[in-house]
Amino acid sequence: MPQPPLVLLTDFGTRDAYVGMVKAVLARLAPESRHIDLTHAIPPGDVCAGAFTLWQAHEYLPCGSIILAVVDPGVGTSRRAIALRLPNGFGVGPDNGLFSWILGPGAPVEAVELDPARLTPGALSATFHGRDLFAPAAARLANACGLADLGAPLAEIVRLPPPRLEAIPTGLRGEVLWIDGFGNAVTSLGRLRAAGEAYEFNPAWQDHRPRTVRASALRLELPSGVRLPVARTYGEVPPGEPLAYVGSSGLVEIGVHAGRADQRFNLSPGQTVTLHIEG
Amino acid sequence: MPQPPLVLLTDFGTRDAYVGMVKAVLARLAPESRHIDLTHAIPPGDVCAGAFTLWQAHEYLPCGSIILAVVDPGVGTSRRAIALRLPNGFGVGPDNGLFSWILGPGAPVEAVELDPARLTPGALSATFHGRDLFAPAAARLANACGLADLGAPLAEIVRLPPPRLEAIPTGLRGEVLWIDGFGNAVTSLGRLRAAGEAYEFNPAWQDHRPRTVRASALRLELPSGVRLPVARTYGEVPPGEPLAYVGSSGLVEIGVHAGRADQRFNLSPGQTVTLHIEG
Amino acid sequence: MPQPPLVLLTDFGTRDAYVGMVKAVLARLAPESRHIDLTHAIPPGDVCAGAFTLWQAHEYLPCGSIILAVVDPGVGTSRRAIALRLPNGFGVGPDNGLFSWILGPGAPVEAVELDPARLTPGALSATFHGRDLFAPAAARLANACGLADLGAPLAEIVRLPPPRLEAIPTGLRGEVLWIDGFGNAVTSLGRLRAAGEAYEFNPAWQDHRPRTVRASALRLELPSGVRLPVARTYGEVPPGEPLAYVGSSGLVEIGVHAGRADQRFNLSPGQTVTLHIEG
């Protein structure tokens, strides 16, 4: 049976050899483990973007995956370095909230503070804990060590607030979370699911019975006030036309058929969007 | 013996975790297979660029390689999803012509239409068949399933017309196919092969006996009317000077020694180029 | 025991399938070897940038690693193609100095000139030796062939001069070597090491006893004449403020907390920097 995969997410970019050095350390300490790159293009220091991307990818990872996530604007300060148990494996990285949205709000956590004395063979640099501390910790987990081998237990870790999402009388209000490489805007608006020709809409976090709504009753209001129809996929509107749709992560997205929605509507993370359900 | 490699080509970019999610699904379903990335930087929706890149790389792939190619502007529409036998392994992707130039014009094809009911464990998203349909199909092939396990046979698939290339009285006329990362323009002009100090030129598709031509008798005419000499490699002209040469894919390319030909001559795919053979 | 990893560094970029073709050849000829990408974003033809990146990463590579390094502005000219023994494994690439800074100045070298007749199965292209010559050579080394199997011995190889670094009465003078993806400038100034609250400074190449200096006695002079304080890490100065620090490669770097030093101070490789040690 192969070792569990090491899954990498960083803001290092791929211009430098930083990612390569991390992988070299991993290959030296856990030579049988596969590496899977989620992305190394998280905007520098953008912990929320990292948390979103980890959330988005998490459920597709092989069982037992060890996520090595380094978006670490506080490297070298007193921020803690941690490893923790995740629903589907383990996480290693700075204690700044990167894993919050995988864990879910309020879920208890089994975590340890990484102990450099046990993990770093040479000197710990002040600026590259990905190579000197997180990679050795992740490799230990790949080699079937437990969390307790990496450091002392922590009662709590840093958590990001969940993405904005509130039920309003006529629907749901949320925010733009991410602009993807195609220029599509992924929003925090979940709770809408295609069901045959119609949609099922479940407005509250609690597990209420969903109600069925016709596609023609749905409109997504952008920050500019423009209201878009909701369709299944790009091909249902003519080239160049915008649409809202339930994207591949189960969240409402804003797109333009064969175009870029971010440029067309000047979209960026943090902007407010509202899903209106009429009738 | 290792499993056959899974070879990836997409237009997903590497900013998002889309490629990572595809690889995660592959690693879960075919844990022993190696992944080889051809590129994820195909211009969004540019099926011809994808077809060219697959053609260019194909003959170098390990025997039995399974190509997972996703350049899919029609995702979510009625375009079919297919798997097919290739000369050197298998291909999986949308039925939009991506594999045309590997197959060659008119060659018969052994293909199936992918059946989501057999392949997609959860719900099939409307916009991310790479993760939900193509990756599971490719993983099955890596696990030694046959095409028949993936769906029903197809009599024909979508084919792109071959790149433009016609014999003219004084040589060959073709088109720019691709601008590479160094700014070199790869053209559709083949049939020219270095042979000692001279070149062998075979003007027709049929397997005619090639004729031998001196390098000094060759000129490549650019869209602007400029005519370039043909040389073996960049170093045969001074830095900053342009040249045409038979590139590493066996096609005539346009380059500038230590410079960018695309910017110097305003080159882009689709432009007409003519190889003149004088005497 | 797994085969030694194949470690790749090129200036090919990741837009084309050039790197993918190299990996395909490696996977065909050395199917069990892991690939580690250092970077494929070396500026085209910038041999010094390649040499620096190899130096930076080298000590972290697994034992026995085979480095395939292709930054090759002279491809197709009379420059030689080589393989050589490195302190920690082997290197394969053009003979243009890429491996100089791993070897160290004046160190003897065990190298061979690659023989295409033994290595290239088909025709050797004039422009893509990475695929046709260097990859087959690296794969042979991964398969436990010795250097002697690849070609005839060489008495000497091309060496780059070492980075500029000279002791001056008040400290050290050197140069900017590299701008990293975060906008930090890595300089050639080594010989400074954090030691508790102070620094140890060893001004000469010879293994002199280092002297201890207080952080407050250190200033880094930029090309513009600006003098920066030396701190341990970004977090020791307010956001937006500049600092010099000993980076993760043991060299003095110039950074801006949560900002880009290259843009702030107009920094680029080759510029002179001076470390002043006062008192």
Coordinates of C-alpha atoms in Angstrom, one line a residue, chain A residues 2 34 36-41 53 56-57 59-63 178-182 186 232-235 245-249 257, chain B residues 11-12 14-21 23-25 27-28 30-35 44 73 75-77 125-128 131-132:
Chain A
P2 CA 1.5 3.4 -0.9
R34 CA 3.4 11.1 -3.7
I36 CA 0.0 16.6 -5.1
D37 CA 0.2 20.4 -5.7
L38 CA -3.1 22.2 -5.1
T39 CA -1.6 25.5 -6.0
H40 CA 1.4 27.7 -5.3
A41 CA -0.2 30.8 -6.5
T53 CA -8.8 26.8 -1.7
Q56 CA -12.7 23.7 -2.0
A57 CA -10.3 20.8 -2.7
E59 CA -13.2 16.4 0.0
Y60 CA -11.5 15.2 -3.2
L61 CA -8.2 14.2 -1.5
P62 CA -7.2 10.6 -1.0
C63 CA -8.0 9.2 2.4
W178 CA -12.5 34.1 -5.1
I179 CA -11.9 35.0 -8.7
D180 CA -10.8 31.9 -10.6
G181 CA -8.4 31.7 -13.5
F182 CA -11.2 31.9 -16.1
V186 CA -17.1 32.1 -6.7
R232 CA -27.1 25.4 -15.4
T233 CA -24.0 26.2 -17.5
Y234 CA -22.3 28.7 -19.8
G235 CA -23.8 27.1 -22.9
Y245 CA -24.9 29.2 -11.9
V246 CA -24.2 26.6 -9.2
G247 CA -20.5 25.9 -9.6
S248 CA -18.5 22.8 -9.2
S249 CA -18.0 23.5 -5.5
H257 CA -20.0 32.5 -21.6
Chain B
D11 CA -6.5 25.1 -20.0
F12 CA -7.2 25.3 -16.2
T14 CA -2.2 26.7 -12.1
R15 CA -3.6 29.6 -10.0
D16 CA -6.7 27.6 -8.9
A17 CA -6.7 24.1 -7.4
Y18 CA -8.6 22.7 -10.4
V19 CA -5.6 20.7 -11.6
G20 CA -4.9 19.6 -8.0
M21 CA -8.4 18.3 -7.6
K23 CA -4.9 14.8 -9.6
A24 CA -6.4 14.1 -6.2
V25 CA -9.2 12.1 -7.8
A27 CA -4.5 9.5 -6.9
R28 CA -7.5 8.2 -5.1
A30 CA -5.3 4.9 -9.4
P31 CA -2.8 5.4 -6.5
E32 CA 0.2 3.8 -8.3
S33 CA 0.1 5.8 -11.5
R34 CA 2.6 8.6 -12.2
H35 CA 1.2 11.9 -13.4
P44 CA -8.9 29.1 -22.3
P73 CA -15.5 25.3 -23.9
V75 CA -18.7 21.7 -20.9
G76 CA -22.3 21.2 -19.7
T77 CA -23.7 21.4 -23.2
S125 CA -21.2 19.0 -11.8
A126 CA -22.3 21.0 -14.8
T127 CA -18.9 22.8 -15.2
F128 CA -16.1 20.5 -14.0
R131 CA -12.8 16.2 -12.0
D132 CA -16.1 14.4 -12.1

